[in-house]
């Protein structure tokens, strides 16, 4: 009887042990399952570290204030130049005459040269063109009249160093004159200059013609107006 009771007690103790072990294991499994479930289905929130705000000082360029005041310039005085117009040849008391004054190196006397340019140019051989100049001159107390033609005169039989020209004053009858050529052969000096000057003083136009070397005769005209005024210093030098 006692052995039977002891056996039953041992079996009960073993059963209790297994029951306790069962509940212990069941509890351990439940706790583990709960923890795993939280880990699987409810993951913990991972906090992402927020970047640390770095305070950077950016230098601010301060622009110097510019002078917005527009300088006021003092008004400049506008000077309108007065146009000076030389009187036309029709109103100039000396006309188209040009006066050149000098001094003789031989007797220190005053020399006066009046020059008048022809209205048109002339042409001669070979392809030579020139506008003749009429000169009335006082040199060392002596009056001279000559014409610079800028080219050689034609050769005339029996007139070595001389040439024949034609002259006409206004509408009067033309006449021929024989003059002496200059050393370069391009100007002609006339005899009796005073007679020619007297005719010029009472005339308005002089027509002049000559024959260039190896060429046909040519002619041009001179406006004599103003000689009466222009010749005054010449007359003072050649009394």
mmCIF file of N, CA and C in Angstrom, residues 99-170:
data_model
loop_
_atom_site.group_PDB
_atom_site.id
_atom_site.type_symbol
_atom_site.label_atom_id
_atom_site.label_comp_id
_atom_site.label_asym_id
_atom_site.label_seq_id
_atom_site.Cartn_x
_atom_site.Cartn_y
_atom_site.Cartn_z
ATOM 1 N N UNK A 99 49.312 142.957 -106.600
ATOM 2 C CA UNK A 99 50.479 143.834 -106.464
ATOM 3 C C UNK A 99 51.569 143.134 -105.666
ATOM 4 N N UNK A 100 52.774 143.124 -106.211
ATOM 5 C CA UNK A 100 53.954 142.565 -105.541
ATOM 6 C C UNK A 100 54.994 143.673 -105.421
ATOM 7 N N UNK A 101 55.486 143.878 -104.203
ATOM 8 C CA UNK A 101 56.461 144.947 -103.964
ATOM 9 C C UNK A 101 57.750 144.349 -103.427
ATOM 10 N N UNK A 102 58.859 144.973 -103.812
ATOM 11 C CA UNK A 102 60.166 144.502 -103.374
ATOM 12 C C UNK A 102 61.184 145.629 -103.410
ATOM 13 N N UNK A 103 62.437 145.217 -103.374
ATOM 14 C CA UNK A 103 63.520 146.209 -103.349
ATOM 15 C C UNK A 103 64.644 145.728 -104.237
ATOM 16 N N UNK A 104 65.149 146.616 -105.039
ATOM 17 C CA UNK A 104 66.249 146.265 -105.935
ATOM 18 C C UNK A 104 67.529 146.075 -105.128
ATOM 19 N N UNK A 105 68.266 145.023 -105.445
ATOM 20 C CA UNK A 105 69.526 144.764 -104.745
ATOM 21 C C UNK A 105 70.673 145.592 -105.316
ATOM 22 N N UNK A 106 70.409 146.338 -106.402
ATOM 23 C CA UNK A 106 71.471 147.130 -107.032
ATOM 24 C C UNK A 106 71.429 148.601 -106.624
ATOM 25 N N UNK A 107 70.223 149.186 -106.512
ATOM 26 C CA UNK A 107 70.158 150.598 -106.120
ATOM 27 C C UNK A 107 69.206 150.838 -104.948
ATOM 28 N N UNK A 108 68.729 149.759 -104.320
ATOM 29 C CA UNK A 108 67.827 149.839 -103.163
ATOM 30 C C UNK A 108 66.520 150.565 -103.465
ATOM 31 N N UNK A 109 66.178 150.689 -104.722
ATOM 32 C CA UNK A 109 64.917 151.343 -105.084
ATOM 33 C C UNK A 109 63.755 150.355 -104.919
ATOM 34 N N UNK A 110 62.573 150.922 -104.728
ATOM 35 C CA UNK A 110 61.376 150.087 -104.574
ATOM 36 C C UNK A 110 60.924 149.561 -105.927
ATOM 37 N N UNK A 111 60.663 148.280 -105.975
ATOM 38 C CA UNK A 111 60.149 147.665 -107.200
ATOM 39 C C UNK A 111 58.697 147.253 -106.972
ATOM 40 N N UNK A 112 57.866 147.506 -107.987
ATOM 41 C CA UNK A 112 56.443 147.188 -107.918
ATOM 42 C C UNK A 112 56.076 146.392 -109.161
ATOM 43 N N UNK A 113 55.401 145.267 -108.952
ATOM 44 C CA UNK A 113 54.996 144.414 -110.075
ATOM 45 C C UNK A 113 53.494 144.163 -109.969
ATOM 46 N N UNK A 114 52.747 144.613 -110.986
ATOM 47 C CA UNK A 114 51.311 144.362 -111.062
ATOM 48 C C UNK A 114 51.082 143.172 -111.985
ATOM 49 N N UNK A 115 50.342 142.194 -111.516
ATOM 50 C CA UNK A 115 50.098 140.981 -112.304
ATOM 51 C C UNK A 115 48.602 140.792 -112.525
ATOM 52 N N UNK A 116 48.227 140.456 -113.755
ATOM 53 C CA UNK A 116 46.832 140.205 -114.114
ATOM 54 C C UNK A 116 46.747 138.884 -114.868
ATOM 55 N N UNK A 117 45.950 137.969 -114.337
ATOM 56 C CA UNK A 117 45.800 136.653 -114.950
ATOM 57 C C UNK A 117 44.755 136.702 -116.057
ATOM 58 N N UNK A 118 45.031 136.008 -117.172
ATOM 59 C CA UNK A 118 44.097 135.962 -118.297
ATOM 60 C C UNK A 118 42.824 135.218 -117.912
ATOM 61 N N UNK A 119 41.759 135.486 -118.645
ATOM 62 C CA UNK A 119 40.471 134.845 -118.366
ATOM 63 C C UNK A 119 40.452 133.369 -118.746
ATOM 64 N N UNK A 120 41.216 133.001 -119.748
ATOM 65 C CA UNK A 120 41.265 131.606 -120.202
ATOM 66 C C UNK A 120 42.700 131.207 -120.480
ATOM 67 N N UNK A 121 42.950 129.915 -120.433
ATOM 68 C CA UNK A 121 44.277 129.405 -120.729
ATOM 69 C C UNK A 121 44.455 129.148 -122.215
ATOM 70 N N UNK A 122 45.694 128.876 -122.598
ATOM 71 C CA UNK A 122 46.028 128.559 -123.987
ATOM 72 C C UNK A 122 46.821 127.262 -124.005
ATOM 73 N N UNK A 123 46.870 126.632 -125.154
ATOM 74 C CA UNK A 123 47.588 125.362 -125.304
ATOM 75 C C UNK A 123 48.535 125.437 -126.483
ATOM 76 N N UNK A 124 49.650 124.742 -126.354
ATOM 77 C CA UNK A 124 50.645 124.693 -127.424
ATOM 78 C C UNK A 124 51.368 123.365 -127.422
ATOM 79 N N UNK A 125 52.230 123.207 -128.385
ATOM 80 C CA UNK A 125 52.984 121.961 -128.535
ATOM 81 C C UNK A 125 54.088 121.890 -127.484
ATOM 82 N N UNK A 126 54.399 120.741 -126.895
ATOM 83 C CA UNK A 126 53.649 119.473 -127.026
ATOM 84 C C UNK A 126 52.764 119.274 -125.797
ATOM 85 N N UNK A 127 51.480 119.373 -125.932
ATOM 86 C CA UNK A 127 50.508 119.207 -124.840
ATOM 87 C C UNK A 127 50.787 120.152 -123.678
ATOM 88 N N UNK A 128 51.112 121.366 -123.997
ATOM 89 C CA UNK A 128 51.442 122.361 -122.982
ATOM 90 C C UNK A 128 50.265 123.314 -122.816
ATOM 91 N N UNK A 129 49.788 123.464 -121.586
ATOM 92 C CA UNK A 129 48.677 124.374 -121.296
ATOM 93 C C UNK A 129 49.101 125.355 -120.216
ATOM 94 N N UNK A 130 48.668 126.613 -120.379
ATOM 95 C CA UNK A 130 49.085 127.642 -119.428
ATOM 96 C C UNK A 130 48.117 128.818 -119.527
ATOM 97 N N UNK A 131 47.926 129.504 -118.404
ATOM 98 C CA UNK A 131 47.115 130.725 -118.389
ATOM 99 C C UNK A 131 48.059 131.922 -118.389
ATOM 100 N N UNK A 132 48.103 132.704 -119.456
ATOM 101 C CA UNK A 132 49.043 133.836 -119.544
ATOM 102 C C UNK A 132 48.821 134.864 -118.438
ATOM 103 N N UNK A 133 49.890 135.590 -118.100
ATOM 104 C CA UNK A 133 49.864 136.666 -117.103
ATOM 105 C C UNK A 133 50.384 137.955 -117.731
ATOM 106 N N UNK A 134 49.628 139.014 -117.539
ATOM 107 C CA UNK A 134 50.046 140.345 -117.991
ATOM 108 C C UNK A 134 50.707 141.064 -116.823
ATOM 109 N N UNK A 135 51.903 141.615 -117.055
ATOM 110 C CA UNK A 135 52.656 142.300 -116.002
ATOM 111 C C UNK A 135 52.911 143.749 -116.394
ATOM 112 N N UNK A 136 52.685 144.635 -115.423
ATOM 113 C CA UNK A 136 53.104 146.039 -115.527
ATOM 114 C C UNK A 136 54.046 146.253 -114.358
ATOM 115 N N UNK A 137 55.293 146.598 -114.652
ATOM 116 C CA UNK A 137 56.317 146.578 -113.609
ATOM 117 C C UNK A 137 57.131 147.862 -113.585
ATOM 118 N N UNK A 138 57.549 148.217 -112.361
ATOM 119 C CA UNK A 138 58.530 149.290 -112.168
ATOM 120 C C UNK A 138 59.763 148.657 -111.548
ATOM 121 N N UNK A 139 60.867 148.651 -112.266
ATOM 122 C CA UNK A 139 62.108 148.043 -111.791
ATOM 123 C C UNK A 139 63.247 149.031 -111.961
ATOM 124 N N UNK A 140 63.822 149.432 -110.824
ATOM 125 C CA UNK A 140 64.936 150.381 -110.802
ATOM 126 C C UNK A 140 64.586 151.663 -111.558
ATOM 127 N N UNK A 141 63.353 152.125 -111.269
ATOM 128 C CA UNK A 141 62.913 153.402 -111.833
ATOM 129 C C UNK A 141 62.464 153.334 -113.277
ATOM 130 N N UNK A 142 62.286 152.146 -113.828
ATOM 131 C CA UNK A 142 61.909 152.003 -115.242
ATOM 132 C C UNK A 142 60.648 151.148 -115.340
ATOM 133 N N UNK A 143 59.670 151.668 -116.154
ATOM 134 C CA UNK A 143 58.424 150.928 -116.347
ATOM 135 C C UNK A 143 58.582 149.902 -117.462
ATOM 136 N N UNK A 144 57.956 148.748 -117.238
ATOM 137 C CA UNK A 144 58.003 147.669 -118.233
ATOM 138 C C UNK A 144 56.623 147.026 -118.341
ATOM 139 N N UNK A 145 56.315 146.570 -119.555
ATOM 140 C CA UNK A 145 55.094 145.806 -119.785
ATOM 141 C C UNK A 145 55.493 144.524 -120.504
ATOM 142 N N UNK A 146 55.096 143.390 -119.937
ATOM 143 C CA UNK A 146 55.397 142.119 -120.604
ATOM 144 C C UNK A 146 54.293 141.107 -120.290
ATOM 145 N N UNK A 147 54.227 140.073 -121.123
ATOM 146 C CA UNK A 147 53.237 139.011 -120.955
ATOM 147 C C UNK A 147 53.956 137.671 -120.873
ATOM 148 N N UNK A 148 53.671 136.950 -119.803
ATOM 149 C CA UNK A 148 54.223 135.606 -119.602
ATOM 150 C C UNK A 148 53.228 134.606 -120.183
ATOM 151 N N UNK A 149 53.645 133.858 -121.209
ATOM 152 C CA UNK A 149 52.741 132.906 -121.871
ATOM 153 C C UNK A 149 53.009 131.463 -121.454
ATOM 154 N N UNK A 150 54.101 131.200 -120.740
ATOM 155 C CA UNK A 150 54.375 129.862 -120.228
ATOM 156 C C UNK A 150 54.813 128.849 -121.263
ATOM 157 N N UNK A 151 55.146 129.280 -122.455
ATOM 158 C CA UNK A 151 55.595 128.364 -123.516
ATOM 159 C C UNK A 151 56.380 129.163 -124.545
ATOM 160 N N UNK A 152 57.079 128.469 -125.416
ATOM 161 C CA UNK A 152 57.913 129.135 -126.423
ATOM 162 C C UNK A 152 57.057 129.688 -127.561
ATOM 163 N N UNK A 153 57.543 130.808 -128.121
ATOM 164 C CA UNK A 153 56.879 131.407 -129.277
ATOM 165 C C UNK A 153 57.344 130.708 -130.555
ATOM 166 N N UNK A 154 56.543 130.849 -131.583
ATOM 167 C CA UNK A 154 56.912 130.271 -132.870
ATOM 168 C C UNK A 154 58.102 131.034 -133.455
ATOM 169 N N UNK A 155 58.922 130.337 -134.213
ATOM 170 C CA UNK A 155 60.096 130.960 -134.832
ATOM 171 C C UNK A 155 59.649 131.737 -136.073
ATOM 172 N N UNK A 156 60.075 132.996 -136.143
ATOM 173 C CA UNK A 156 59.727 133.839 -137.291
ATOM 174 C C UNK A 156 60.999 134.223 -138.051
ATOM 175 N N UNK A 157 60.890 134.181 -139.324
ATOM 176 C CA UNK A 157 62.050 134.505 -140.164
ATOM 177 C C UNK A 157 62.462 135.959 -139.946
ATOM 178 N N UNK A 158 63.747 136.161 -139.680
ATOM 179 C CA UNK A 158 64.296 137.507 -139.507
ATOM 180 C C UNK A 158 64.047 138.108 -138.144
ATOM 181 N N UNK A 159 63.387 137.400 -137.233
ATOM 182 C CA UNK A 159 63.112 137.937 -135.890
ATOM 183 C C UNK A 159 63.751 137.029 -134.846
ATOM 184 N N UNK A 160 65.047 137.061 -134.745
ATOM 185 C CA UNK A 160 65.743 136.232 -133.770
ATOM 186 C C UNK A 160 65.538 136.817 -132.371
ATOM 187 N N UNK A 161 65.001 136.010 -131.462
ATOM 188 C CA UNK A 161 64.772 136.450 -130.090
ATOM 189 C C UNK A 161 63.609 137.411 -129.958
ATOM 190 N N UNK A 162 62.812 137.518 -130.996
ATOM 191 C CA UNK A 162 61.653 138.403 -130.963
ATOM 192 C C UNK A 162 60.447 137.654 -131.529
ATOM 193 N N UNK A 163 59.277 138.198 -131.278
ATOM 194 C CA UNK A 163 58.056 137.539 -131.753
ATOM 195 C C UNK A 163 56.976 138.583 -132.007
ATOM 196 N N UNK A 164 56.047 138.225 -132.893
ATOM 197 C CA UNK A 164 54.944 139.117 -133.244
ATOM 198 C C UNK A 164 53.661 138.650 -132.555
ATOM 199 N N UNK A 165 52.947 139.597 -131.958
ATOM 200 C CA UNK A 165 51.680 139.288 -131.301
ATOM 201 C C UNK A 165 50.607 140.252 -131.799
ATOM 202 N N UNK A 166 49.350 139.880 -131.529
ATOM 203 C CA UNK A 166 48.235 140.744 -131.900
ATOM 204 C C UNK A 166 47.523 141.207 -130.629
ATOM 205 N N UNK A 167 47.130 142.501 -130.623
ATOM 206 C CA UNK A 167 46.478 143.094 -129.454
ATOM 207 C C UNK A 167 45.273 143.909 -129.915
ATOM 208 N N UNK A 168 44.225 143.840 -129.108
ATOM 209 C CA UNK A 168 43.035 144.643 -129.369
ATOM 210 C C UNK A 168 42.459 145.123 -128.045
ATOM 211 N N UNK A 169 42.167 146.424 -127.953
ATOM 212 C CA UNK A 169 41.554 147.006 -126.764
ATOM 213 C C UNK A 169 40.066 147.218 -127.010
ATOM 214 N N UNK A 170 39.262 146.656 -126.143
ATOM 215 C CA UNK A 170 37.804 146.727 -126.260
ATOM 216 C C UNK A 170 37.372 146.320 -127.664
#
